[in-house]
Short mmCIF file of C-alpha atoms in Angstrom, two decimals:
data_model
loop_
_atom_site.label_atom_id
_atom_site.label_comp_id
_atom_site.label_asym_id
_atom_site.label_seq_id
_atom_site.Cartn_x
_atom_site.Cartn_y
_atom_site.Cartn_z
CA UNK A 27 30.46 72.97 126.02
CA UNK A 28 30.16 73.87 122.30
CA UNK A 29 32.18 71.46 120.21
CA UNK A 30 32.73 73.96 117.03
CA UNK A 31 33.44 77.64 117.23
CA UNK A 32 33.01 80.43 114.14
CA UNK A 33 36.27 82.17 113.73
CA UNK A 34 35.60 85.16 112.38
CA UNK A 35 32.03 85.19 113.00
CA UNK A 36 31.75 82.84 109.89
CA UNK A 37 34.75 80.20 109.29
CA UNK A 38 33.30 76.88 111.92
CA UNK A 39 35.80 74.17 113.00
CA UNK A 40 35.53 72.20 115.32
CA UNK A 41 37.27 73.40 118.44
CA UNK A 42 40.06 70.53 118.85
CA UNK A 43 42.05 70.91 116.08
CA UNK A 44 45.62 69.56 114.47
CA UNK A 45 49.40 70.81 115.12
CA UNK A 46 51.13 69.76 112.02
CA UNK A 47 54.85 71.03 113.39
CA UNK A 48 56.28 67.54 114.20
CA UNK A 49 55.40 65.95 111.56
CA UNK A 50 58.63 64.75 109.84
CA UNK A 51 58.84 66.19 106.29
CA UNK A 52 61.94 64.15 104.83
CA UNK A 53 61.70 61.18 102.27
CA UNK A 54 61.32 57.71 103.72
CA UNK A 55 59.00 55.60 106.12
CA UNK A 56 58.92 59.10 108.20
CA UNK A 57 57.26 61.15 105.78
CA UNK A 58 54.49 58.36 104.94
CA UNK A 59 53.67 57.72 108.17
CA UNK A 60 53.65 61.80 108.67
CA UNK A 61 51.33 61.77 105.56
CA UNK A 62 48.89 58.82 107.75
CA UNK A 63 48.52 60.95 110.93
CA UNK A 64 47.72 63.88 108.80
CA UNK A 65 44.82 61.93 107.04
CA UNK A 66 43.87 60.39 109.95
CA UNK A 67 43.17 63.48 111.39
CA UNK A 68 40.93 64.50 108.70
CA UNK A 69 38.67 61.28 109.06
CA UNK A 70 38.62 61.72 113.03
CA UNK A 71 36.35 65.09 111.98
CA UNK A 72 39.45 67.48 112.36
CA UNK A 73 38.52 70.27 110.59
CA UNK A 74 41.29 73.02 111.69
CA UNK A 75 45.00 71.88 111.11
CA UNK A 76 48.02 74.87 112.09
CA UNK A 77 50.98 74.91 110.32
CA UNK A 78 53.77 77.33 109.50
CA UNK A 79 56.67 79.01 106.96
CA UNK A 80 59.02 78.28 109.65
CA UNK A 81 58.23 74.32 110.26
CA UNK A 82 60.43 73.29 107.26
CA UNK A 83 60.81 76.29 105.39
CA UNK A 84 57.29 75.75 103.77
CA UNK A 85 58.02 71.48 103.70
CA UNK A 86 55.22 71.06 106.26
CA UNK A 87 53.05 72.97 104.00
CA UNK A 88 54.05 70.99 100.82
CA UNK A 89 53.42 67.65 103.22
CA UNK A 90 49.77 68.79 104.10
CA UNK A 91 48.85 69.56 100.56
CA UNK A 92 50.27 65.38 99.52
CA UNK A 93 48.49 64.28 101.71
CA UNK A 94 45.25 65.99 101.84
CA UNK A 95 44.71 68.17 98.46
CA UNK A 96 41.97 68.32 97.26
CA UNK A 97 41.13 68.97 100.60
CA UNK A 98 37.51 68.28 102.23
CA UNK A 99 34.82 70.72 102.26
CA UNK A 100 35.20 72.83 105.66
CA UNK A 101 38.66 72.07 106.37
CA UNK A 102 40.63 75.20 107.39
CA UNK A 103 44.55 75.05 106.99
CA UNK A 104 46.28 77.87 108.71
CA UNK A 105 49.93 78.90 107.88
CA UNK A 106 51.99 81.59 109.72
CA UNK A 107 54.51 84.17 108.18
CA UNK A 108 57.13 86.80 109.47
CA UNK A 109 60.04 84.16 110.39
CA UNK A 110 62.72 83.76 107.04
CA UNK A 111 65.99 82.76 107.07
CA UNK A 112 67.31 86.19 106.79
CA UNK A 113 69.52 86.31 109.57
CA UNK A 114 73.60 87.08 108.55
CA UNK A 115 74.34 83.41 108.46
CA UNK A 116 71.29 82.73 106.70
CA UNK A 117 69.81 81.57 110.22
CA UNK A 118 66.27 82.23 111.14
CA UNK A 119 64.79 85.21 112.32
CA UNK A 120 62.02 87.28 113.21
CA UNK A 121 61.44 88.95 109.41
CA UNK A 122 57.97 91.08 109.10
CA UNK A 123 59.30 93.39 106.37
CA UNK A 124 56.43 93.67 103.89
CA UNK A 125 58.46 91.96 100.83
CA UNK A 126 59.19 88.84 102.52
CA UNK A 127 55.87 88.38 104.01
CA UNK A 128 54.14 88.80 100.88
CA UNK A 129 56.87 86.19 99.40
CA UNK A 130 56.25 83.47 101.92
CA UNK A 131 52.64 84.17 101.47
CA UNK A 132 52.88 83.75 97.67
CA UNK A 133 54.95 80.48 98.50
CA UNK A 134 52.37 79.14 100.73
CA UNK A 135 49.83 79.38 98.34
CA UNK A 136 51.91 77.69 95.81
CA UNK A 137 53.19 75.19 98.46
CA UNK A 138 49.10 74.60 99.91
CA UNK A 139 47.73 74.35 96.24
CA UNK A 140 44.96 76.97 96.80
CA UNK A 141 44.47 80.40 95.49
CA UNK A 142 43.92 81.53 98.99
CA UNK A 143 44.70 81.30 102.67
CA UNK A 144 41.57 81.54 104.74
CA UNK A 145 43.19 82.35 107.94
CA UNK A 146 46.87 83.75 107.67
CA UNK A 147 48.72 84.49 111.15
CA UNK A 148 51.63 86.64 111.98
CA UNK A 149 54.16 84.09 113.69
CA UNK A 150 55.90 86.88 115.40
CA UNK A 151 55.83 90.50 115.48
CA UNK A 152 58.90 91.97 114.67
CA UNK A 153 60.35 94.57 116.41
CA UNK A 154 62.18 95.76 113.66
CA UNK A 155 59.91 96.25 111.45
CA UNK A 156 56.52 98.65 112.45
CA UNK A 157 53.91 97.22 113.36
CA UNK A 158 51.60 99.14 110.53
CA UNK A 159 54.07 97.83 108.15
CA UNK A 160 53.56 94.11 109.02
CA UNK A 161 49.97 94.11 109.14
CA UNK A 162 48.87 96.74 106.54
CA UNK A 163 50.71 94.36 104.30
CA UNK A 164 48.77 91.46 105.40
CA UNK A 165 45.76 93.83 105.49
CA UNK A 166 46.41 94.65 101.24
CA UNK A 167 47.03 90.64 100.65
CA UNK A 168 43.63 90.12 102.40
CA UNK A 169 42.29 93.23 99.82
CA UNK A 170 43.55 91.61 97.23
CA UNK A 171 41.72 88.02 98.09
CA UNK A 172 44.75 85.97 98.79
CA UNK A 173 44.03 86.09 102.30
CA UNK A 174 40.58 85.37 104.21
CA UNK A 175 41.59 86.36 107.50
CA UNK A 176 44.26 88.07 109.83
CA UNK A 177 45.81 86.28 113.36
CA UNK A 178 48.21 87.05 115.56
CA UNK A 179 50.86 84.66 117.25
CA UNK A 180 52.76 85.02 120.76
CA UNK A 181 51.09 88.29 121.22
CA UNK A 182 51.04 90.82 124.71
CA UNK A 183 47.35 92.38 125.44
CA UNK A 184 48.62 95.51 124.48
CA UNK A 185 50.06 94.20 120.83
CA UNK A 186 46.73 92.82 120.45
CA UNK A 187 44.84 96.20 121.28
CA UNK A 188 47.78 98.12 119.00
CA UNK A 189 46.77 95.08 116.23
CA UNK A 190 43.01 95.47 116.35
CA UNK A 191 43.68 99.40 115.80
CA UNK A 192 44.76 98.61 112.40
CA UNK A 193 43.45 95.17 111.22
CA UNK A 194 40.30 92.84 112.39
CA UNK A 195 42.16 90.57 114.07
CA UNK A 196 40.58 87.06 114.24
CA UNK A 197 42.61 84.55 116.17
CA UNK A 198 45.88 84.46 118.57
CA UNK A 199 48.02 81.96 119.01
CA UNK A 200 49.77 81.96 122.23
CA UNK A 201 52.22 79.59 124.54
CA UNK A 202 49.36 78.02 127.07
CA UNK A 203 48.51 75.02 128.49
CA UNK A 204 47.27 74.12 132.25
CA UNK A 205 50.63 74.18 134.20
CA UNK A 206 51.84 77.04 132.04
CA UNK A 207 49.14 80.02 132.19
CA UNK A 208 51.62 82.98 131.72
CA UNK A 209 49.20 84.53 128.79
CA UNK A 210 46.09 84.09 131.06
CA UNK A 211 45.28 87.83 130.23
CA UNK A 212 45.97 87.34 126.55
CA UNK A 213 43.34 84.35 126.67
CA UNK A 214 40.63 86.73 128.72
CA UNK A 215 41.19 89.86 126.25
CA UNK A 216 40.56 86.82 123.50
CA UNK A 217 37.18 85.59 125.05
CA UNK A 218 36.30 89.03 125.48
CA UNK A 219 36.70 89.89 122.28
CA UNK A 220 35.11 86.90 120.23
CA UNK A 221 38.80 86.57 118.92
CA UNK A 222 39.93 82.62 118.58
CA UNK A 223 42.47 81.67 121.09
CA UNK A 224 44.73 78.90 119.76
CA UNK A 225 46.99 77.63 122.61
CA UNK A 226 50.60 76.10 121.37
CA UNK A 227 52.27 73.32 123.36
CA UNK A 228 49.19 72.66 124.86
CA UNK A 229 50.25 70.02 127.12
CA UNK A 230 53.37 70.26 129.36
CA UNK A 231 54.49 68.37 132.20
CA UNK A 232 57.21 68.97 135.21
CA UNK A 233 55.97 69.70 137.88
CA UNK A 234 55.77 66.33 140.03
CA UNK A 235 52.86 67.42 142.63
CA UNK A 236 50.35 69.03 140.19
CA UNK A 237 51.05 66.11 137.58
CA UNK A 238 49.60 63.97 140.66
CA UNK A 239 46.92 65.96 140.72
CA UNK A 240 46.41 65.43 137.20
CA UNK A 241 46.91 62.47 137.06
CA UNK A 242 44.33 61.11 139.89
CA UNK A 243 41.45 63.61 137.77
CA UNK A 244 42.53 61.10 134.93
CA UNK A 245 42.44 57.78 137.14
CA UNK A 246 38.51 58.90 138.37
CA UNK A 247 37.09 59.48 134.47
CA UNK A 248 39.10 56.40 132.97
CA UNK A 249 41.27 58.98 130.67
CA UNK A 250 44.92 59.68 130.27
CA UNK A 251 46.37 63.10 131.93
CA UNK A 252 46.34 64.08 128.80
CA UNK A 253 43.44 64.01 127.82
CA UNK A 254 42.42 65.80 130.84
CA UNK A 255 44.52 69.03 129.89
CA UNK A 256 43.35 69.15 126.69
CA UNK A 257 40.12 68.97 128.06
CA UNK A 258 40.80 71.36 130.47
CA UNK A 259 41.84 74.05 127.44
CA UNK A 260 38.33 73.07 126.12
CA UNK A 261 36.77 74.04 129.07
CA UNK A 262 38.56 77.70 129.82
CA UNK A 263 36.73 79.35 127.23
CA UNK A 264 34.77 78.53 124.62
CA UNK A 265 37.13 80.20 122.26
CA UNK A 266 39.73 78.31 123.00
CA UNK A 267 40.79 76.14 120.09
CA UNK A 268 43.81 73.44 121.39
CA UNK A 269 45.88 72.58 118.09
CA UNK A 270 47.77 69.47 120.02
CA UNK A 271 50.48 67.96 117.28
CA UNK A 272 51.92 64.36 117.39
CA UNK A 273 53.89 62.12 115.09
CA UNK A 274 52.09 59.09 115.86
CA UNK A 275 48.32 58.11 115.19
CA UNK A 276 47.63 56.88 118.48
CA UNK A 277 48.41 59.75 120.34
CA UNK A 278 47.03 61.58 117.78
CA UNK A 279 43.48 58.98 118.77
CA UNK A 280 44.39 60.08 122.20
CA UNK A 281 44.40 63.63 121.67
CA UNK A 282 40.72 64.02 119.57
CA UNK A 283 39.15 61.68 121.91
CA UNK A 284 39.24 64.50 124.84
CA UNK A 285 36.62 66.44 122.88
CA UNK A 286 34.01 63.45 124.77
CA UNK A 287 35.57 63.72 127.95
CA UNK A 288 33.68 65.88 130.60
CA UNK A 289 34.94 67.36 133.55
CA UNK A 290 33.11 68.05 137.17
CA UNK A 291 32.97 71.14 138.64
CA UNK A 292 34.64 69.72 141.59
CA UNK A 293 36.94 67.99 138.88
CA UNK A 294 37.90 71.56 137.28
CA UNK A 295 39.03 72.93 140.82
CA UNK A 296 41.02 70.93 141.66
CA UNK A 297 42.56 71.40 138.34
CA UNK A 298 42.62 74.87 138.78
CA UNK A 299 44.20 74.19 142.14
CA UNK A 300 47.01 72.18 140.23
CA UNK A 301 47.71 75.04 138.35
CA UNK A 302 47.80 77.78 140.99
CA UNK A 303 49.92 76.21 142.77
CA UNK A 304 52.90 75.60 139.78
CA UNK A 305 52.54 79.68 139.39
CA UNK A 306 52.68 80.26 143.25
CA UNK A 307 56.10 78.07 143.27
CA UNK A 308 57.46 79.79 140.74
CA UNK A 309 56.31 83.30 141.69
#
């Protein structure tokens, strides 16, 4: 199992990367110990970290940039656009319309310290704005060097075909985890492809048989359960790249150290098992 994948054909990281979202952005104890677990992740050989316009309204940005700028040679920081508070109460919505995302893309440059954003993602299509719109603006930032590369972010199979029509389209982010496999065929289309597949929330629990399950895989290689989903993710696909976030440096030491952990085949069965049987309940 590869430990680094090339996004792009030519930006490596190394497959287990960094969630930034919950990383509290306010003044006080919070934010230091937010500014620890993202340095910390940095010296545990993270070299992709995710964050977003959304998380903060560019504040998680503006953390990542305290506490790691200058950054390290061959760390990749990826933001996401399209989601502004532009709803009538000034709440947030889905907002793809070509002005604001070149805005929050200007922002995030500002807000990141760099001149330009290596891989830039779409958070959200929005329906109200066409598609060509969206992305031939992202596609004219990328012309103009501000942005390296294009993704995609809770995306269908056929938004990602409709996508690759009009941009190269270089990673998806997408809702998955081993209990919760509803954008299997998103993933598959991904590995396909060559295209990055960075899962979000990719650990969730709830379901008390298959967390047994889990749970006695984790018991039998001395891990945690979850370090057994994470390295489950690793070993879907070898585009898979798991972007687990946490709060606290030892989960965060938890998380990275399921990059080591090796699964049977026998071991990933009865995983698979696990999870079949969460979708047949719920089917």
């Amino acid at each position: 199992m590869a430990s680094t994948f090339r996004i792009g054909g030519d930006l490596d990281v190394r497959r287990l990367g960094f969630g930034a979202m919950h990383l509290p952005t306010g003044p006080g104890p919070g934010r230091e110990n937010a500014l620890a677990v993202a340095r910390r992740a940095v010296e545990l050989g993270v070299t992709l970290i995710d964050t977003a316009h959304l998380y903060g309204g560019g504040a998680n940005e503006e953390l990542l940039a305290e506490a790691l700028h200058p950054y390290p040679e061959g760390l990749l920081i990826t933001t996401k656009v399209g989601v502004a508070r532009t709803g009538p109460g000034g709440e947030w919505k889905l907002d793809g319309r070509p002005q604001i995302l070149r805005d929050q893309v200007r922002q995030a440059l500002r807000r990141l310290r760099t001149e330009r954003i290596e891989l830039l993602q779409l958070h959200r299509i929005d329906p109200d704005t066409p598609l060509a719109d969206q992305l031939g603006t992202l596609r004219e930032l990328q012309t103009e060097g501000l942005v390296g590369r294009i993704g995609l972010s809770e995306v269908t199979v056929e938004e990602l075909e409709r996508a690759r029509e009009l941009v190269d389209v270089v990673s998806v982010q997408n809702r998955y985890n081993l209990l919760d496999r509803e954008h299997e065929a998103v993933l598959d289309a991904c590995a396909a492809a060559g295209i990055a597949f960075l899962p979000w929330r990719t650990v969730a629990w709830g379901d008390t048989g298959s967390e047994a399950g889990i749970a006695a895989v984790a018991a039998e290689l001395g891990a945690t359960p979850t370090q057994v989903a994470l390295a489950w993710l690793l070993d879907r696909a070898p585009v898979v790249l798991p972007i687990p976030g946490t709060a606290r440096i030892e989960h965060l030491e938890e998380n990275l150290a399921a990059a080591d952990l090796k699964l049977t085949p026998a071991q990933r069965a009865r995983l698979d098992g696990a999870a079949e049987g969460v979708r047949a309940g719920s089917g």
